[in-house]
Amino acid sequence: MNLEKELRERSDSTCELCSATDNLQVFSLENFPGEVTDGSFMACQVCTEQLEDLDKVEVNHWRCLNDSMWSTVPAVQVTAFQMLTKLKAEGWPQDLLDMMYMEDELKAFAKSQLISEENTTPEFIHKDSNGAVIEAGDTVVLTKDLNVKGSSLTAKRGTAVRRVSLVHNNAEQIEGKVEGQQIVILTKFVKKV
């Protein structure tokens, strides 16, 4: 049986990452140390383009990994791990990474294939009102009362916002939960704890 036919049967003719059904093709991991079918999966055009060119990555598209990271297909697990690792500055991917399970050998392979972190510099550096660098997962405290747009909520000065996530395309904004509501906060109104 040829590889594409076998993968289409396994995946029920859907993208094994995002479940799309259009424009499917075989995506194979380079240097995969096992069976070709274990190192390959069906991927849609959107996933393939973003995997091959990180400049095209749309962060919200990869929320699909919340489901596909539980796949029993080794190539899907490796790809999910690598993409979540690349996006972990967003906050939510780190939560998924913390839950994800992989065999030790497979995890070692996935890590070995990642581009080294020293070569990637963040495009935006988020700093608090005192100039301290804020990273995803940090806790910050509000330095003034903030009215939340579109809501009757007023976030009070001194409120701690835990496990913030960074707005990837704006160094002046972070996201966090205040009284159970996810809000965007300007970095000039917070102090890192």
Coordinates of C-alpha atoms in Angstrom, one line a residue:
M1 CA 0.0 0.0 0.0
N2 CA 1.4 3.4 -0.8
L3 CA 2.2 5.9 2.0
E4 CA -0.5 8.5 1.1
K5 CA -3.2 5.9 0.8
E6 CA -2.2 4.5 4.2
L7 CA -2.2 7.9 5.8
R8 CA -5.5 8.9 4.3
E9 CA -7.1 5.7 5.8
R10 CA -5.5 6.4 9.2
S11 CA -6.5 10.0 9.3
D12 CA -10.0 9.4 7.7
S13 CA -8.9 12.0 5.1
T14 CA -8.5 14.9 7.5
C15 CA -5.5 17.0 8.5
E16 CA -4.1 15.2 11.6
L17 CA -3.3 18.6 13.2
C18 CA -6.3 20.8 12.6
S19 CA -8.9 18.3 11.2
A20 CA -9.4 20.3 7.9
T21 CA -10.4 18.2 4.9
D22 CA -9.3 20.3 2.0
N23 CA -5.9 20.3 0.2
L24 CA -4.4 17.4 2.1
Q25 CA -0.8 16.2 1.5
V26 CA 1.7 14.0 3.1
F27 CA 4.0 15.8 5.6
S28 CA 7.1 13.8 6.6
L29 CA 9.5 14.7 9.4
E30 CA 13.2 14.8 8.4
N31 CA 15.5 12.4 10.1
F32 CA 12.7 10.5 11.8
P33 CA 14.2 7.4 13.5
G34 CA 11.4 5.0 12.8
E35 CA 8.8 3.7 10.4
V36 CA 7.9 6.1 7.5
T37 CA 4.2 5.9 8.5
D38 CA 5.1 6.9 12.1
G39 CA 7.2 9.9 10.9
S40 CA 4.5 11.2 8.5
F41 CA 1.0 12.5 8.7
M42 CA -1.7 14.1 6.5
A43 CA -1.6 17.9 6.7
C44 CA -3.7 20.6 5.1
Q45 CA -2.2 23.4 3.0
V46 CA -2.6 25.9 5.9
C47 CA -0.7 23.8 8.4
T48 CA 2.0 22.8 5.8
E49 CA 2.6 26.4 4.8
Q50 CA 3.0 27.5 8.5
L51 CA 5.2 24.6 9.4
E52 CA 7.5 25.3 6.4
D53 CA 7.6 29.1 6.9
L54 CA 7.5 30.3 10.5
D55 CA 7.0 33.9 9.3
K56 CA 3.5 32.8 8.2
V57 CA 2.5 31.4 11.6
E58 CA -1.0 32.5 12.7
V59 CA -0.9 31.8 16.5
N60 CA -4.7 31.2 16.9
H61 CA -4.7 28.5 14.1
W62 CA -2.5 26.4 16.4
R63 CA -5.0 26.2 19.2
C64 CA -6.0 23.0 17.3
L65 CA -3.1 21.4 19.0
N66 CA -5.2 21.3 22.2
D67 CA -6.8 18.2 20.6
S68 CA -4.2 16.8 18.2
M69 CA -1.4 16.8 20.8
W70 CA -3.1 13.7 22.2
S71 CA -2.7 11.8 18.9
T72 CA -1.0 8.4 19.1
V73 CA 0.9 9.2 15.9
P74 CA 4.6 10.0 16.7
A75 CA 5.0 12.6 13.9
V76 CA 1.9 14.4 15.1
Q77 CA 3.2 14.4 18.7
V78 CA 6.6 15.7 17.6
T79 CA 5.1 18.4 15.5
A80 CA 2.7 19.5 18.2
F81 CA 5.5 19.6 20.8
Q82 CA 7.7 21.7 18.5
M83 CA 5.0 24.2 17.5
L84 CA 3.9 24.6 21.1
T85 CA 7.5 25.2 22.1
K86 CA 7.9 27.8 19.4
L87 CA 4.7 29.6 20.6
K88 CA 5.1 29.2 24.3
A89 CA 5.6 33.0 24.8
E90 CA 1.9 33.3 24.1
G91 CA 1.1 31.7 27.5
W92 CA -1.6 29.1 26.5
P93 CA 0.9 26.9 24.6
Q94 CA 3.0 26.5 27.8
D95 CA -0.2 25.2 29.6
L96 CA -0.6 22.5 26.9
L97 CA 3.1 21.6 27.0
D98 CA 2.8 21.1 30.8
M99 CA 0.0 18.6 30.1
M100 CA 1.5 16.8 27.1
Y101 CA 2.9 13.3 27.4
M102 CA 5.5 11.8 25.1
E103 CA 7.8 8.8 25.3
D104 CA 11.3 9.9 26.4
E105 CA 13.0 8.9 23.1
L106 CA 10.4 10.8 21.0
K107 CA 10.7 13.9 23.2
A108 CA 14.5 13.8 22.8
F109 CA 14.1 13.6 19.0
A110 CA 11.6 16.5 19.0
K111 CA 13.9 18.7 21.1
S112 CA 16.9 17.8 18.9
Q113 CA 15.1 19.0 15.8
L114 CA 14.1 22.4 17.2
I115 CA 16.1 25.5 16.1
S116 CA 18.3 26.5 19.0
E117 CA 16.8 29.2 21.2
E118 CA 19.9 31.4 21.0
N119 CA 19.3 32.0 17.3
T120 CA 15.8 33.3 17.8
T121 CA 15.4 36.8 19.4
P122 CA 12.0 38.0 20.5
E123 CA 10.7 40.8 18.2
F124 CA 9.1 42.6 21.1
I125 CA 10.3 43.0 24.7
H126 CA 7.5 43.7 27.2
K127 CA 8.5 46.0 30.1
D128 CA 6.6 47.1 33.1
S129 CA 6.3 50.7 34.4
N130 CA 9.7 50.3 36.1
G131 CA 11.4 48.9 33.0
A132 CA 11.6 45.3 34.3
V133 CA 11.1 42.7 31.5
I134 CA 7.8 40.9 31.6
E135 CA 7.8 37.3 30.4
A136 CA 4.8 34.9 29.7
G137 CA 3.7 33.3 33.0
D138 CA 4.9 36.2 35.2
T139 CA 2.7 37.8 37.9
V140 CA 2.1 41.6 37.7
V141 CA 0.3 44.0 40.0
L142 CA -1.8 46.9 38.6
T143 CA -0.4 50.3 39.5
K144 CA -3.8 52.2 38.9
D145 CA -7.5 51.5 38.7
L146 CA -8.4 50.5 35.2
N147 CA -11.8 50.6 33.6
V148 CA -12.3 47.5 31.4
K149 CA -13.7 48.5 28.0
G150 CA -17.0 46.8 27.1
S151 CA -17.6 45.8 30.7
S152 CA -18.7 47.3 34.0
L153 CA -15.6 45.8 35.6
T154 CA -13.0 48.2 37.2
A155 CA -9.7 46.4 37.8
K156 CA -8.5 47.9 41.1
R157 CA -5.0 49.2 41.8
G158 CA -3.0 46.5 43.6
T159 CA -4.8 43.6 41.9
A160 CA -2.4 40.8 41.2
V161 CA -2.7 39.3 37.7
R162 CA -1.1 35.9 37.6
R163 CA 0.3 33.9 34.6
V164 CA 0.1 36.8 32.1
S165 CA 0.5 36.1 28.4
L166 CA 2.2 38.5 26.0
V167 CA 0.6 40.1 23.0
H168 CA 3.0 38.9 20.4
N169 CA 2.8 41.9 18.1
N170 CA 2.6 44.7 20.6
A171 CA 5.2 45.3 23.3
E172 CA 2.9 47.6 25.2
Q173 CA 0.2 45.0 25.9
I174 CA -0.2 41.9 27.9
E175 CA -3.2 39.7 28.7
G176 CA -4.4 38.3 32.0
K177 CA -7.4 37.3 34.0
V178 CA -9.0 39.8 36.4
E179 CA -12.0 38.5 38.4
G180 CA -12.3 35.6 35.9
Q181 CA -12.4 37.9 32.9
Q182 CA -9.6 37.8 30.3
I183 CA -8.5 41.4 29.6
V184 CA -5.7 43.2 27.7
I185 CA -3.6 45.4 30.0
L186 CA -1.2 48.2 29.0
T187 CA 2.3 47.4 30.4
K188 CA 2.7 51.0 31.6
F189 CA 0.1 50.3 34.2
V190 CA 1.6 47.2 35.8
K191 CA 4.6 46.3 38.0
K192 CA 6.2 42.9 37.8
V193 CA 6.2 41.0 41.1

